[in-house]
Amino acid sequence: MECVVQGIIETQHVEALEILLQGLCGVQRERLRVHELCLKSGPSLGVVPSEVRLLCDLDQPDPTWTVKHVGGAMRGPGADQISVMVRTLIESKVSKNALRMFYALGYKLDHELLKVGFAFHFQRTANISVSVSSVNKMPKVHAIDEAVPVTPGMQIVDVTAPATPANYSEVAAAVSSFCEFLAPLVHLSKPFISTGVVPTAAAAAASLMSDGGGTAL
Amino acid sequence: MDGGVGLAATTQPQQPPPPPVVEKLNPKLEKELNLESLKTRALSLFKAISRILEDFDAYGRTNTTPKWQDILGQYSMVNLELFNIVEEVKKVSNAFVVLPKNVNAVNAGILPVMLSSKLLPEMETDDNAKREQLLQGVQSLPIPMQIERLKARMDMIAAACENAEKVLADTRKAYGFGARQGPSVLPTMDKGQAAKIQEQENMLRAAVNDGAGTRLPPDQRQITTALPPHLADVLIINDAGKIALPGQSNNINNQGMMQVSGTQFMGRSAASPSGPNFDNTTSPLPYSNSPRATGMVNAPSPQQQILHQQLQQQQRAKLMQMPQHQQQLLAQQQQLRQSSMQGLGQIPALHDLHGQPQQKFQTLHGQHQMSYSQPMAGHQQLQARQLSGGHIQHSMSQGQLNPATNRHLNQFSSGANSALFTSAQGSPSSQMIPNMSSMQSQTLVPRMQQFGVSGTNPQRSHSSQMLGDQMFNSSGMMQTQQSQPQQSQQQQQQQQQGGGYGNMQTNQQNLQSNNNMMQQNAQQRHQQNPQ
């Protein structure tokens, strides 16, 4: 289970956001370079198609693979009152054979993405991870070197925190209160809900980048 | 110092500084009006400040984070009120004279200086210097002209100030830095830009969440460029240059989908679930004792054999890493496999059942997947079939087996792990989880020994007769296994096998997509059960 919010930010303001996050999180930023393969099961595997995501972390010298299954989000009036999306998530590290195995099982490659950016992982009542990345698509299958951004001028901001059914309300509160700090630069909302950019982001970014405002990284 | 408040005064704050005439008005009345309003202002200021202090006290006590927006608003209000009061006082203070109320030793020394209107020497020199600066250009001219020039200068400066004020106000509005409240007016982004941004945002969000816009058309879904390093050793590209993706072309299907899982499904075809591809393979059930097979024999195609050799080479490389007795076991299995591939379609089937997990295990050994084989000893052998899937199952079963996620996981694992999963559902979780958790703690060697026991099973039962015994007679299985040294284990295995099969039957449709072998077993069991 996880609490997740998403937002968009213009590429020109990403540096300012990084400075802001550095100040808020207090941890070192980590480079993010993930090849995400989304596999979908065909109709022969079941009535309802299921989707599995394989993530390969290319940043390490030895690529590490993770399998992730994203479930449905919590619904209902209770969920509407929470400002973050709470959804089931199953994640696990796997070996590199996972891809072959899924192909053997009958899953087919639906789409793949390359996410390049940075991430911060810190603790603030909950283990929150903030990642800012540009999403790239590949013109040819598995051609990572030829990846081009889906939207060159815009990057995606992801704030996630793992939760359990017992504590998800606290985690949701922690995530939403953290998101308030990012309000000058990025509007965060549940995935699939569009927010637009922050109109005053330019001013906020300018103040963050100025020497008088803060320390440059 | 008490200025206007403490003294009686004849002033009207709302009117210009009092001309002498005003003093003749009723001083008491004026005074009252004046003082009352001043008093109310002072009181409201006091209340505002005390409110802020209370808020901070509360924040401190409850350890909540304050909303800075509100606090800033309160501060600015206080600021404004104070400013007004001071303005008021300034307006009327001209009419007053400061009379020190409280003279004591402390302030006796400074009072005369503060009361005097004469400038201090430094201030005087400063003043003179500034005056000189001002009158620099015009000192030579007659006075009226001086006055004019100075007035012109003042007008210019006033105009410049006004413009600056205007610009500041506009910018403030544009960025929403209102005087007292927070961002009230959003800057006007022109519609075109806003629409463009909206469109981009939708594209980006869709790409991340759904994958929209990133999918390649079907005719481009073939691997033509070199694989990146992290995929190079994961995916096998067959001779045709296409990745072993099931269902993409007939070419692959004709090769019996051997490449699909690499080493894991040797000796079997049709590992893919896709419907139309079945027709091109050597059918779903290449086993001659299957009720559906029509006398077919699983004669491997030349391509299969070539691949088999390739895989053998790979396995040999892996053999180097394994301890000796494992190598022997593997060698035995390989011999068995080769012989079985010559014509006995059934043996691979059975062999797969017992030996397959071992093979899988061994080939995976080089990849450090030891934990998967442990369940074989303690669980159904079917569980061990899905070694690579078992990993995922492992993570899923740990604490996430509740009804909601069960359904969820069922969809997810429908093909691969249904037997495992349903047995997990059926059997108490306490069975599963301790074994799962102890998976990692077990070492390789003891498990191999357990394997060794079951591995020899097919060797003894080389004939189809044995197969018949095993497949069609559960007691037959018992018999063959009782002769094993580790009886209890085998019985345990067998019992759980029975359980596994029983569970399988209830989920036949789930199994179709993956393990034809299991399907066949289920059918056979089904036939056998009524006996």
mmCIF file with all atom_site columns, C-alpha atoms in Angstrom, chain B residues 315 326-340 351 354-362 448 451-452 454-456 458-459:
data_model
loop_
_atom_site.group_PDB
_atom_site.id
_atom_site.type_symbol
_atom_site.label_atom_id
_atom_site.label_alt_id
_atom_site.label_comp_id
_atom_site.label_asym_id
_atom_site.label_entity_id
_atom_site.label_seq_id
_atom_site.pdbx_PDB_ins_code
_atom_site.Cartn_x
_atom_site.Cartn_y
_atom_site.Cartn_z
_atom_site.occupancy
_atom_site.B_iso_or_equiv
_atom_site.pdbx_formal_charge
_atom_site.auth_seq_id
_atom_site.auth_comp_id
_atom_site.auth_asym_id
_atom_site.auth_atom_id
_atom_site.pdbx_PDB_model_num
ATOM 1  C CA . GLN B 1 315 ? 24.564 -25.264 -18.175 1.00 0.00 ? 315 GLN B CA 1
ATOM 2  C CA . GLN B 1 326 ? 25.004 -31.534 -7.693  1.00 0.00 ? 326 GLN B CA 1
ATOM 3  C CA . GLN B 1 327 ? 26.908 -31.908 -10.852 1.00 0.00 ? 327 GLN B CA 1
ATOM 4  C CA . GLN B 1 328 ? 26.375 -35.582 -10.753 1.00 0.00 ? 328 GLN B CA 1
ATOM 5  C CA . LEU B 1 329 ? 22.723 -35.110 -10.247 1.00 0.00 ? 329 LEU B CA 1
ATOM 6  C CA . LEU B 1 330 ? 22.506 -32.714 -13.065 1.00 0.00 ? 330 LEU B CA 1
ATOM 7  C CA . ALA B 1 331 ? 24.403 -35.028 -15.300 1.00 0.00 ? 331 ALA B CA 1
ATOM 8  C CA . GLN B 1 332 ? 22.028 -37.781 -14.491 1.00 0.00 ? 332 GLN B CA 1
ATOM 9  C CA . GLN B 1 333 ? 19.122 -35.611 -15.251 1.00 0.00 ? 333 GLN B CA 1
ATOM 10 C CA . GLN B 1 334 ? 20.551 -34.495 -18.477 1.00 0.00 ? 334 GLN B CA 1
ATOM 11 C CA . GLN B 1 335 ? 21.102 -38.016 -19.568 1.00 0.00 ? 335 GLN B CA 1
ATOM 12 C CA . LEU B 1 336 ? 17.602 -38.802 -18.682 1.00 0.00 ? 336 LEU B CA 1
ATOM 13 C CA . ARG B 1 337 ? 16.410 -35.840 -20.543 1.00 0.00 ? 337 ARG B CA 1
ATOM 14 C CA . GLN B 1 338 ? 18.287 -36.633 -23.656 1.00 0.00 ? 338 GLN B CA 1
ATOM 15 C CA . SER B 1 339 ? 17.079 -40.126 -23.696 1.00 0.00 ? 339 SER B CA 1
ATOM 16 C CA . SER B 1 340 ? 13.618 -38.996 -23.099 1.00 0.00 ? 340 SER B CA 1
ATOM 17 C CA . HIS B 1 351 ? 10.497 -35.757 -15.504 1.00 0.00 ? 351 HIS B CA 1
ATOM 18 C CA . HIS B 1 354 ? 10.053 -33.991 -10.553 1.00 0.00 ? 354 HIS B CA 1
ATOM 19 C CA . GLY B 1 355 ? 13.197 -33.084 -12.250 1.00 0.00 ? 355 GLY B CA 1
ATOM 20 C CA . GLN B 1 356 ? 12.190 -29.813 -13.693 1.00 0.00 ? 356 GLN B CA 1
ATOM 21 C CA . PRO B 1 357 ? 12.320 -27.914 -10.510 1.00 0.00 ? 357 PRO B CA 1
ATOM 22 C CA . GLN B 1 358 ? 15.697 -29.330 -9.905  1.00 0.00 ? 358 GLN B CA 1
ATOM 23 C CA . GLN B 1 359 ? 16.903 -28.221 -13.232 1.00 0.00 ? 359 GLN B CA 1
ATOM 24 C CA . LYS B 1 360 ? 15.457 -24.909 -12.724 1.00 0.00 ? 360 LYS B CA 1
ATOM 25 C CA . PHE B 1 361 ? 17.017 -24.798 -9.447  1.00 0.00 ? 361 PHE B CA 1
ATOM 26 C CA . GLN B 1 362 ? 20.365 -25.686 -10.747 1.00 0.00 ? 362 GLN B CA 1
ATOM 27 C CA . MET B 1 448 ? 20.167 -30.581 -2.951  1.00 0.00 ? 448 MET B CA 1
ATOM 28 C CA . PHE B 1 451 ? 16.450 -33.083 -4.354  1.00 0.00 ? 451 PHE B CA 1
ATOM 29 C CA . GLY B 1 452 ? 18.667 -35.960 -4.805  1.00 0.00 ? 452 GLY B CA 1
ATOM 30 C CA . SER B 1 454 ? 13.339 -37.119 -5.399  1.00 0.00 ? 454 SER B CA 1
ATOM 31 C CA . GLY B 1 455 ? 15.570 -36.786 -8.331  1.00 0.00 ? 455 GLY B CA 1
ATOM 32 C CA . THR B 1 456 ? 16.328 -40.397 -8.392  1.00 0.00 ? 456 THR B CA 1
ATOM 33 C CA . PRO B 1 458 ? 12.398 -40.805 -12.330 1.00 0.00 ? 458 PRO B CA 1
ATOM 34 C CA . GLN B 1 459 ? 15.565 -42.621 -12.887 1.00 0.00 ? 459 GLN B CA 1
#
